[in-house]
mmCIF file of C-alpha atoms and ligand atoms in Angstrom:
data_model
loop_
_atom_site.group_PDB
_atom_site.id
_atom_site.type_symbol
_atom_site.label_atom_id
_atom_site.label_comp_id
_atom_site.label_asym_id
_atom_site.label_seq_id
_atom_site.Cartn_x
_atom_site.Cartn_y
_atom_site.Cartn_z
ATOM 1 C CA MET T 170 0.045 0.016 -0.007
ATOM 2 C CA ARG T 171 2.686 2.468 1.066
ATOM 3 C CA ASN T 172 4.829 1.519 -2.006
ATOM 4 C CA PHE T 173 1.765 2.048 -4.155
ATOM 5 C CA ILE T 174 1.126 5.474 -2.657
ATOM 6 C CA LEU T 175 4.821 6.406 -2.864
ATOM 7 C CA ALA T 176 4.780 5.241 -6.623
ATOM 8 C CA ALA T 177 1.627 7.170 -7.289
ATOM 9 C CA MET T 178 3.043 10.239 -5.497
ATOM 10 C CA SER T 179 6.265 10.077 -7.333
ATOM 11 C CA ALA T 180 4.516 10.016 -10.792
ATOM 12 C CA ALA T 181 2.517 13.187 -9.837
ATOM 13 C CA LEU T 182 5.084 14.910 -7.738
ATOM 14 C CA PRO T 183 8.635 13.742 -8.488
ATOM 15 C CA THR T 184 10.138 15.361 -5.417
ATOM 16 C CA ALA T 185 7.637 14.018 -2.892
ATOM 17 C CA PRO T 186 9.368 10.723 -1.770
ATOM 18 C CA GLN T 187 12.585 12.672 -1.394
ATOM 19 C CA ALA T 188 10.875 15.174 0.783
ATOM 20 C CA LEU T 189 9.295 12.318 2.837
ATOM 21 C CA GLY T 190 12.746 10.845 3.269
ATOM 22 C CA GLN T 191 14.255 14.099 4.443
ATOM 23 C CA ASP T 192 11.430 14.461 7.069
ATOM 24 C CA ARG T 193 12.208 11.113 8.521
ATOM 25 C CA PRO T 194 14.232 11.402 11.676
ATOM 26 C CA ASP T 195 17.600 9.472 11.468
ATOM 27 C CA TRP T 196 16.371 7.133 14.165
ATOM 28 C CA ALA T 197 13.677 6.906 16.789
ATOM 29 C CA LEU T 198 12.737 4.816 19.810
ATOM 30 C CA VAL T 199 9.636 4.454 22.011
ATOM 31 C CA VAL T 200 9.630 2.432 25.253
ATOM 32 C CA HIS T 201 6.993 1.297 27.782
ATOM 33 C CA GLY T 202 7.397 -0.197 31.267
ATOM 34 C CA GLY T 203 3.823 -1.251 31.768
ATOM 35 C CA ALA T 204 0.348 0.201 32.083
ATOM 36 C CA GLY T 205 -1.996 0.178 35.097
ATOM 37 C CA VAL T 206 -3.902 2.207 37.681
ATOM 38 C CA ILE T 207 -1.112 4.525 38.264
ATOM 39 C CA GLU T 208 -2.312 7.830 39.709
ATOM 40 C CA ARG T 209 -0.757 10.978 40.928
ATOM 41 C CA GLY T 210 -0.384 10.934 44.654
ATOM 42 C CA ALA T 211 -0.591 7.200 44.924
ATOM 43 C CA MET T 212 3.157 6.678 44.347
ATOM 44 C CA THR T 213 5.941 7.971 46.700
ATOM 45 C CA PRO T 214 8.160 10.755 45.168
ATOM 46 C CA GLU T 215 11.029 8.406 45.575
ATOM 47 C CA THR T 216 9.283 5.529 43.609
ATOM 48 C CA GLU T 217 8.207 7.990 40.938
ATOM 49 C CA ALA T 218 11.831 9.312 40.611
ATOM 50 C CA ALA T 219 13.184 5.820 40.384
ATOM 51 C CA TYR T 220 10.824 4.945 37.538
ATOM 52 C CA ARG T 221 11.540 8.188 35.616
ATOM 53 C CA ALA T 222 15.337 7.697 36.045
ATOM 54 C CA SER T 223 14.992 4.066 34.843
ATOM 55 C CA MET T 224 12.962 5.042 31.783
ATOM 56 C CA GLN T 225 15.593 7.709 30.944
ATOM 57 C CA ALA T 226 18.217 5.166 31.289
ATOM 58 C CA ALA T 227 16.529 2.953 28.812
ATOM 59 C CA LEU T 228 16.318 5.747 26.262
ATOM 60 C CA ASP T 229 20.007 6.434 26.942
ATOM 61 C CA ARG T 230 20.855 2.805 26.076
ATOM 62 C CA GLY T 231 18.725 2.866 22.858
ATOM 63 C CA GLU T 232 20.299 6.191 21.812
ATOM 64 C CA THR T 233 23.898 4.768 22.167
ATOM 65 C CA VAL T 234 23.069 1.967 19.858
ATOM 66 C CA LEU T 235 21.002 3.961 17.254
ATOM 67 C CA GLU T 236 23.257 7.024 17.195
ATOM 68 C CA ALA T 237 26.256 4.839 16.372
ATOM 69 C CA GLY T 238 24.325 3.253 13.403
ATOM 70 C CA GLY T 239 23.363 0.004 15.192
ATOM 71 C CA SER T 240 20.269 -1.887 14.047
ATOM 72 C CA ALA T 241 16.825 -1.548 15.597
ATOM 73 C CA LEU T 242 17.167 -5.188 16.802
ATOM 74 C CA ASP T 243 20.314 -4.288 18.614
ATOM 75 C CA ALA T 244 18.721 -1.216 20.176
ATOM 76 C CA ILE T 245 15.690 -3.281 21.363
ATOM 77 C CA GLU T 246 17.894 -5.981 22.991
ATOM 78 C CA ALA T 247 20.128 -3.298 24.725
ATOM 79 C CA VAL T 248 17.083 -1.437 26.100
ATOM 80 C CA ILE T 249 15.186 -4.535 27.248
ATOM 81 C CA GLN T 250 18.232 -6.318 28.737
ATOM 82 C CA GLY T 251 18.591 -3.314 31.172
ATOM 83 C CA MET T 252 14.983 -3.441 32.013
ATOM 84 C CA GLU T 253 15.107 -7.201 32.507
ATOM 85 C CA ASP T 254 17.801 -6.561 35.196
ATOM 86 C CA ASP T 255 15.800 -3.775 36.908
ATOM 87 C CA PRO T 256 13.567 -5.083 39.657
ATOM 88 C CA LEU T 257 11.083 -2.163 39.112
ATOM 89 C CA TYR T 258 9.571 -4.111 36.069
ATOM 90 C CA ASN T 259 7.682 -7.215 35.677
ATOM 91 C CA ALA T 260 10.399 -8.617 33.383
ATOM 92 C CA GLY T 261 13.481 -10.638 34.282
ATOM 93 C CA ARG T 262 14.447 -9.934 37.910
ATOM 94 C CA GLY T 263 11.320 -8.432 39.518
ATOM 95 C CA ALA T 264 8.912 -10.666 37.493
ATOM 96 C CA VAL T 265 5.674 -11.766 39.088
ATOM 97 C CA PHE T 266 5.123 -15.250 40.400
ATOM 98 C CA THR T 267 2.828 -17.927 39.199
ATOM 99 C CA ALA T 268 0.493 -19.459 41.670
ATOM 100 C CA ALA T 269 3.014 -22.364 42.130
ATOM 101 C CA GLY T 270 5.632 -19.789 43.243
ATOM 102 C CA ARG T 271 7.774 -19.785 40.067
ATOM 103 C CA ASN T 272 8.919 -16.877 37.737
ATOM 104 C CA GLU T 273 7.896 -18.067 34.178
ATOM 105 C CA LEU T 274 9.118 -15.544 31.717
ATOM 106 C CA ASP T 275 7.852 -14.761 28.178
ATOM 107 C CA ALA T 276 9.421 -12.502 25.485
ATOM 108 C CA SER T 277 9.344 -11.792 21.747
ATOM 109 C CA ILE T 278 11.162 -9.830 19.084
ATOM 110 C CA MET T 279 10.270 -8.992 15.483
ATOM 111 C CA ASP T 280 12.186 -7.625 12.592
ATOM 112 C CA GLY T 281 10.092 -5.361 10.366
ATOM 113 C CA ALA T 282 12.481 -5.476 7.451
ATOM 114 C CA THR T 283 12.066 -9.224 6.978
ATOM 115 C CA LEU T 284 9.072 -10.225 9.196
ATOM 116 C CA ASN T 285 11.464 -12.635 10.951
ATOM 117 C CA ALA T 286 10.584 -13.195 14.518
ATOM 118 C CA GLY T 287 11.431 -15.094 17.654
ATOM 119 C CA ALA T 288 9.589 -15.877 20.882
ATOM 120 C CA VAL T 289 10.011 -17.799 23.998
ATOM 121 C CA ALA T 290 7.385 -18.693 26.688
ATOM 122 C CA GLY T 291 7.685 -20.021 30.312
ATOM 123 C CA VAL T 292 11.496 -19.870 30.759
ATOM 124 C CA THR T 293 12.767 -19.987 34.352
ATOM 125 C CA GLN T 294 16.509 -19.791 34.092
ATOM 126 C CA VAL T 295 17.494 -17.430 31.307
ATOM 127 C CA ARG T 296 18.814 -14.114 32.531
ATOM 128 C CA HIS T 297 17.646 -12.256 29.340
ATOM 129 C CA PRO T 298 14.630 -13.773 27.783
ATOM 130 C CA ILE T 299 14.701 -11.048 25.044
ATOM 131 C CA THR T 300 18.103 -12.387 24.003
ATOM 132 C CA LEU T 301 16.785 -15.873 23.758
ATOM 133 C CA ALA T 302 13.920 -14.720 21.666
ATOM 134 C CA ARG T 303 16.447 -13.106 19.306
ATOM 135 C CA ALA T 304 18.472 -16.318 19.238
ATOM 136 C CA VAL T 305 15.360 -18.359 18.351
ATOM 137 C CA MET T 306 14.824 -15.892 15.469
ATOM 138 C CA GLU T 307 18.373 -15.891 14.210
ATOM 139 C CA GLU T 308 19.751 -19.315 15.194
ATOM 140 C CA SER T 309 16.933 -21.781 14.872
ATOM 141 C CA ARG T 310 14.426 -22.624 12.090
ATOM 142 C CA HIS T 311 11.527 -22.007 14.526
ATOM 143 C CA VAL T 312 9.688 -18.984 15.665
ATOM 144 C CA MET T 313 8.422 -19.917 19.130
ATOM 145 C CA LEU T 314 10.012 -22.212 21.854
ATOM 146 C CA GLN T 315 8.618 -22.892 25.357
ATOM 147 C CA GLY T 316 9.600 -24.267 28.717
ATOM 148 C CA GLU T 317 12.398 -26.842 29.038
ATOM 149 C CA GLY T 318 13.135 -27.119 25.338
ATOM 150 C CA ALA T 319 13.615 -23.283 25.201
ATOM 151 C CA GLU T 320 16.078 -23.588 27.955
ATOM 152 C CA THR T 321 18.049 -26.406 26.397
ATOM 153 C CA PHE T 322 18.282 -24.249 23.304
ATOM 154 C CA ALA T 323 19.511 -21.287 25.510
ATOM 155 C CA VAL T 324 22.315 -23.540 26.928
ATOM 156 C CA GLU T 325 23.284 -24.593 23.432
ATOM 157 C CA GLN T 326 23.519 -21.037 22.277
ATOM 158 C CA GLY T 327 25.797 -20.125 25.306
ATOM 159 C CA LEU T 328 23.375 -17.683 26.704
ATOM 160 C CA GLU T 329 23.659 -16.647 30.371
ATOM 161 C CA MET T 330 21.781 -18.989 32.641
ATOM 162 C CA VAL T 331 20.885 -18.121 36.231
ATOM 163 C CA ALA T 332 19.260 -19.919 39.174
ATOM 164 C CA PRO T 333 15.528 -19.295 39.379
ATOM 165 C CA ALA T 334 15.967 -17.368 42.623
ATOM 166 C CA HIS T 335 17.834 -14.641 40.592
ATOM 167 C CA PHE T 336 14.385 -13.368 39.553
ATOM 168 C CA PHE T 337 13.172 -13.235 43.256
ATOM 169 C CA THR T 338 11.954 -10.005 44.857
ATOM 170 C CA GLU T 339 10.233 -9.728 48.170
ATOM 171 C CA ARG T 340 7.748 -7.282 46.825
ATOM 172 C CA ARG T 341 6.482 -9.681 44.146
ATOM 173 C CA TRP T 342 6.387 -12.480 46.592
ATOM 174 C CA ALA T 343 4.321 -10.563 48.983
ATOM 175 C CA SER T 344 1.932 -9.685 46.204
ATOM 176 C CA LEU T 345 1.665 -13.335 45.294
ATOM 177 C CA GLU T 346 0.784 -14.165 48.910
ATOM 178 C CA ARG T 347 -1.881 -11.541 48.961
ATOM 179 C CA THR T 348 -3.350 -12.570 45.611
ATOM 180 C CA LEU T 349 -3.432 -16.275 46.600
ATOM 181 C CA ASP T 350 -5.072 -15.352 49.908
ATOM 182 C CA ARG T 351 -7.734 -13.436 48.066
ATOM 183 C CA LEU T 352 -8.320 -16.361 45.630
ATOM 184 C CA GLY T 353 -8.445 -18.889 48.481
ATOM 185 C CA LEU T 354 -5.418 -20.754 47.173
ATOM 186 C CA ASP T 355 -2.600 -22.292 49.069
ATOM 187 C CA ILE T 356 0.632 -20.384 49.475
ATOM 188 C CA PRO T 357 3.544 -22.348 47.977
ATOM 189 C CA PRO T 358 6.937 -22.579 49.738
ATOM 190 C CA ARG T 359 9.409 -19.924 48.997
ATOM 191 C CA PRO T 360 11.530 -20.704 46.048
ATOM 192 C CA GLU T 361 14.873 -22.608 46.730
ATOM 193 C CA GLY T 362 17.650 -20.127 47.127
ATOM 194 C CA ALA T 363 15.434 -17.174 47.734
ATOM 195 C CA PRO T 364 16.773 -14.786 50.422
ATOM 196 C CA ASP T 365 15.346 -15.022 53.964
ATOM 197 C CA PRO T 366 12.055 -13.140 54.335
ATOM 198 C CA GLU T 367 12.384 -9.422 54.785
ATOM 199 C CA PRO T 368 9.779 -7.068 56.041
ATOM 200 C CA VAL T 369 7.939 -5.483 53.168
ATOM 201 C CA ASP T 370 6.524 -2.070 52.895
ATOM 202 C CA HIS T 371 2.761 -2.720 53.258
ATOM 203 C CA GLY T 372 2.025 0.675 51.862
ATOM 204 C CA MET T 373 3.665 -0.204 48.649
ATOM 205 C CA LEU T 374 1.783 -3.602 48.548
ATOM 206 C CA ASP T 375 -1.511 -1.744 49.153
ATOM 207 C CA ARG T 376 -0.558 0.550 46.285
ATOM 208 C CA ASP T 377 0.472 -2.413 44.154
ATOM 209 C CA ALA T 378 -2.907 -4.093 44.740
ATOM 210 C CA ARG T 379 -4.896 -0.973 44.150
ATOM 211 C CA GLU T 380 -2.805 0.186 41.230
ATOM 212 C CA HIS T 381 -3.128 -3.158 39.453
ATOM 213 C CA ARG T 382 0.120 -2.392 37.673
ATOM 214 C CA PHE T 383 1.427 -4.580 34.793
ATOM 215 C CA GLY T 384 5.077 -3.615 34.524
ATOM 216 C CA THR T 385 5.760 -5.612 31.335
ATOM 217 C CA VAL T 386 8.471 -3.849 29.138
ATOM 218 C CA GLY T 387 8.511 -3.257 25.465
ATOM 219 C CA VAL T 388 10.336 -1.233 22.812
ATOM 220 C CA VAL T 389 9.883 -0.188 19.228
ATOM 221 C CA ALA T 390 12.891 1.203 17.352
ATOM 222 C CA LEU T 391 13.667 2.708 13.924
ATOM 223 C CA ASP T 392 17.231 2.665 12.885
ATOM 224 C CA ARG T 393 19.360 4.770 10.433
ATOM 225 C CA ALA T 394 18.730 2.152 7.686
ATOM 226 C CA GLY T 395 14.963 2.869 8.005
ATOM 227 C CA ASN T 396 14.164 -0.535 9.626
ATOM 228 C CA ILE T 397 11.574 -0.940 12.270
ATOM 229 C CA ALA T 398 11.695 -3.632 15.012
ATOM 230 C CA ALA T 399 9.751 -4.333 18.165
ATOM 231 C CA GLY T 400 10.223 -6.441 21.233
ATOM 232 C CA THR T 401 8.424 -7.281 24.551
ATOM 233 C CA SER T 402 9.517 -9.064 27.726
ATOM 234 C CA THR T 403 7.431 -10.047 30.832
ATOM 235 C CA GLY T 404 6.719 -12.281 33.702
ATOM 236 C CA GLY T 405 2.995 -12.428 32.831
ATOM 237 C CA THR T 406 0.312 -11.898 35.452
ATOM 238 C CA THR T 407 0.490 -12.543 39.275
ATOM 239 C CA ALA T 408 -0.617 -16.024 40.309
ATOM 240 C CA LYS T 409 -1.112 -17.212 36.673
ATOM 241 C CA ARG T 410 -1.904 -20.975 36.589
ATOM 242 C CA TRP T 411 -1.536 -24.060 34.485
ATOM 243 C CA GLY T 412 1.301 -22.888 32.177
ATOM 244 C CA ARG T 413 -0.660 -19.772 31.248
ATOM 245 C CA VAL T 414 0.927 -17.791 28.388
ATOM 246 C CA GLY T 415 -0.101 -14.135 27.725
ATOM 247 C CA ASP T 416 0.115 -11.827 24.727
ATOM 248 C CA SER T 417 3.740 -10.686 25.054
ATOM 249 C CA PRO T 418 5.315 -13.698 23.296
ATOM 250 C CA ILE T 419 2.484 -13.958 20.747
ATOM 251 C CA LEU T 420 3.467 -12.197 17.517
ATOM 252 C CA GLY T 421 0.602 -10.037 16.339
ATOM 253 C CA ALA T 422 -0.816 -9.855 19.807
ATOM 254 C CA GLY T 423 1.847 -8.296 22.086
ATOM 255 C CA THR T 424 4.519 -7.568 19.543
ATOM 256 C CA TYR T 425 4.526 -6.811 15.738
ATOM 257 C CA ALA T 426 6.755 -5.008 13.400
ATOM 258 C CA SER T 427 6.558 -4.420 9.613
ATOM 259 C CA ASN T 428 8.395 -1.824 7.528
ATOM 260 C CA GLU T 429 5.287 -1.632 5.467
ATOM 261 C CA SER T 430 3.200 -0.119 8.435
ATOM 262 C CA CYS T 431 4.515 0.102 11.884
ATOM 263 C CA GLY T 432 5.947 -1.524 14.975
ATOM 264 C CA VAL T 433 3.918 -2.131 18.147
ATOM 265 C CA SER T 434 4.624 -3.423 21.826
ATOM 266 C CA ALA T 435 1.627 -3.882 24.332
ATOM 267 C CA THR T 436 1.076 -4.295 27.957
ATOM 268 C CA GLY T 437 -2.056 -5.176 29.774
ATOM 269 C CA THR T 438 -4.272 -8.141 30.529
ATOM 270 C CA GLY T 439 -2.878 -10.430 27.768
ATOM 271 C CA GLU T 440 -5.939 -12.513 27.196
ATOM 272 C CA PHE T 441 -7.672 -9.521 25.601
ATOM 273 C CA PHE T 442 -4.635 -8.585 23.484
ATOM 274 C CA ILE T 443 -4.541 -12.054 22.174
ATOM 275 C CA ARG T 444 -8.210 -12.089 21.267
ATOM 276 C CA LEU T 445 -7.929 -8.779 19.527
ATOM 277 C CA THR T 446 -4.575 -9.423 17.879
ATOM 278 C CA VAL T 447 -3.874 -5.880 19.037
ATOM 279 C CA ALA T 448 -0.433 -5.264 17.676
ATOM 280 C CA SER T 449 -0.941 -6.545 14.084
ATOM 281 C CA ARG T 450 -4.386 -5.061 13.995
ATOM 282 C CA ILE T 451 -2.999 -1.505 14.598
ATOM 283 C CA CYS T 452 -0.520 -2.082 11.911
ATOM 284 C CA ALA T 453 -3.201 -3.496 9.493
ATOM 285 C CA LEU T 454 -5.249 -0.260 10.102
ATOM 286 C CA VAL T 455 -2.243 1.805 9.092
ATOM 287 C CA GLU T 456 -1.441 -0.421 6.124
ATOM 288 C CA PHE T 457 -4.697 -1.048 4.653
ATOM 289 C CA GLN T 458 -7.043 1.575 5.891
ATOM 290 C CA GLY T 459 -4.495 4.475 5.647
ATOM 291 C CA LEU T 460 -5.218 5.526 9.267
ATOM 292 C CA SER T 461 -2.532 7.685 11.016
ATOM 293 C CA LEU T 462 -0.705 5.713 13.619
ATOM 294 C CA GLN T 463 -2.347 7.591 16.476
ATOM 295 C CA ALA T 464 -5.787 7.066 15.116
ATOM 296 C CA ALA T 465 -5.181 3.334 14.536
ATOM 297 C CA ALA T 466 -3.806 3.046 18.005
ATOM 298 C CA ASP T 467 -6.723 4.717 19.588
ATOM 299 C CA GLN T 468 -9.316 2.770 17.624
ATOM 300 C CA VAL T 469 -7.963 -0.502 18.807
ATOM 301 C CA ILE T 470 -7.185 0.554 22.465
ATOM 302 C CA GLN T 471 -9.701 3.247 23.306
ATOM 303 C CA ASP T 472 -12.595 1.681 21.273
ATOM 304 C CA GLU T 473 -12.077 -2.126 20.649
ATOM 305 C CA LEU T 474 -10.172 -3.092 23.697
ATOM 306 C CA THR T 475 -12.302 -0.956 25.974
ATOM 307 C CA ALA T 476 -15.553 -2.547 24.386
ATOM 308 C CA LEU T 477 -14.122 -6.090 25.407
ATOM 309 C CA GLU T 478 -13.528 -4.617 28.913
ATOM 310 C CA GLY T 479 -9.815 -5.255 28.439
ATOM 311 C CA ASP T 480 -7.166 -2.942 30.052
ATOM 312 C CA GLY T 481 -3.715 -1.881 29.051
ATOM 313 C CA GLY T 482 -1.891 -0.007 26.358
ATOM 314 C CA ILE T 483 0.674 0.021 23.568
ATOM 315 C CA VAL T 484 3.630 2.104 22.146
ATOM 316 C CA ALA T 485 4.086 2.257 18.474
ATOM 317 C CA LEU T 486 6.241 3.735 15.695
ATOM 318 C CA THR T 487 6.293 3.916 11.955
ATOM 319 C CA PRO T 488 9.146 3.746 9.519
ATOM 320 C CA GLN T 489 8.604 7.526 8.854
ATOM 321 C CA GLY T 490 9.270 8.205 12.600
ATOM 322 C CA ASP T 491 5.830 8.862 13.790
ATOM 323 C CA ILE T 492 5.470 7.884 17.478
ATOM 324 C CA ALA T 493 2.217 6.983 19.206
ATOM 325 C CA TRP T 494 1.058 5.653 22.448
ATOM 326 C CA SER T 495 -2.529 4.769 23.640
ATOM 327 C CA PHE T 496 -3.798 3.284 26.920
ATOM 328 C CA ASN T 497 -7.158 2.959 28.622
ATOM 329 C CA THR T 498 -5.589 2.725 32.141
ATOM 330 C CA PRO T 499 -4.907 5.920 34.196
ATOM 331 C CA GLY T 500 -1.158 5.553 33.535
ATOM 332 C CA MET T 501 1.532 3.893 31.629
ATOM 333 C CA TYR T 502 5.301 4.162 32.085
ATOM 334 C CA ARG T 503 6.451 5.355 28.665
ATOM 335 C CA ALA T 504 9.247 7.257 26.955
ATOM 336 C CA SER T 505 10.281 8.334 23.551
ATOM 337 C CA LEU T 506 13.298 9.929 21.714
ATOM 338 C CA THR T 507 14.106 10.778 18.116
ATOM 339 C CA ALA T 508 17.499 11.786 16.703
ATOM 340 C CA GLY T 509 18.226 15.271 17.550
ATOM 341 C CA GLY T 510 14.962 15.694 19.688
ATOM 342 C CA LYS T 511 14.203 15.978 23.377
ATOM 343 C CA PRO T 512 13.555 12.892 25.509
ATOM 344 C CA VAL T 513 9.958 12.459 26.676
ATOM 345 C CA VAL T 514 9.240 10.481 29.902
ATOM 346 C CA SER T 515 5.828 10.232 31.157
ATOM 347 C CA ILE T 516 3.787 8.139 33.658
ATOM 348 C CA TYR T 517 0.309 9.595 34.177
ATOM 349 C CA GLY T 518 -2.520 9.934 31.808
ATOM 350 C CA ASP T 519 -2.468 13.743 31.900
ATOM 351 C CA GLU T 520 1.080 14.028 30.725
ATOM 352 C CA ASP T 521 2.203 14.250 27.173
HETATM 353 N N1 LIG L 1607 0.604 -8.451 28.857
HETATM 354 C C1 LIG L 1607 1.237 -9.176 29.886
HETATM 355 C C2 LIG L 1607 0.634 -10.595 29.974
HETATM 356 O O1 LIG L 1607 -0.614 -10.555 30.002
HETATM 357 C C3 LIG L 1607 1.163 -8.718 31.311
HETATM 358 C C4 LIG L 1607 1.697 -7.191 31.375
HETATM 359 O O2 LIG L 1607 1.457 -6.499 30.404
HETATM 360 O O3 LIG L 1607 2.313 -6.972 32.390
HETATM 361 O O4 LIG L 1607 1.264 -11.523 30.178
#
């Protein structure tokens, strides 16, 4: 579609494609750290400052790669690896627990230039699930691996493996206990190797429960070569059961990228994002209906997701460097940067 429009435009206006090319920023980056009921006054100033600093650090890592001419895929991996190591997010260390008291991690990555993609679900010992997703894309003939097999592949690829207790945080364990209590389910033993129990800040737990935060992380990047890529990493939802897998590792639901339209990464209650194929649907509206990125994102999140009573949001980016985000929760940790521009870091719904 876009090629067709460009061809049609170049016939009528020979200079138009060049002008479009000149408008495109050299590179661009948009990041989320999860959506939820995040309201002003509900977070301590220290916690808010920690999130803002962490989102800025995420932009800095992406900028370093993209400014130096690195690929969108390299930028995504660099940004997400850092977030997987940061216990603020529900990805890698700091991931939420399953009802059985495990951290089962999901991630995916997609290359908009080739539509190549890789995804992993339910891994428990890989320090950086996003790197494993990329290895699946680049080093296997499959797109999606899960559980033990995915971990065997990770070992074969020489990726960094950690004990499951690496992902443990007291805050998430305490949230699990509360959730299981509410559901009337038994509390499992603390994971082997977890540190001794520490007192937790009950104010923070109250806020976590009230805020119903997601904390998944995701990135869409555009590199100097004009290629889009998207990636997402998560621990899923607290007290998930029976090998539950959410949208984050499902291409087209939680992650999608195509140079013909856009890249998207999502966060929210994954079941709804799977049913609506949120990420690819936004890109299809851009590609086939000619909607602007923001209009497409708003149609899917504000109208369609809301109509299903789903909650969450997305960040998105086109190969022309247009950036959009949309969420139907009170807040979403989010940040963006384009070459030569000023960084934007926002949390609440009433910010830019
Ligand atoms: N979308 C994720 C899932 O359902 C959760 C999140 O966004 O935090 O697994």
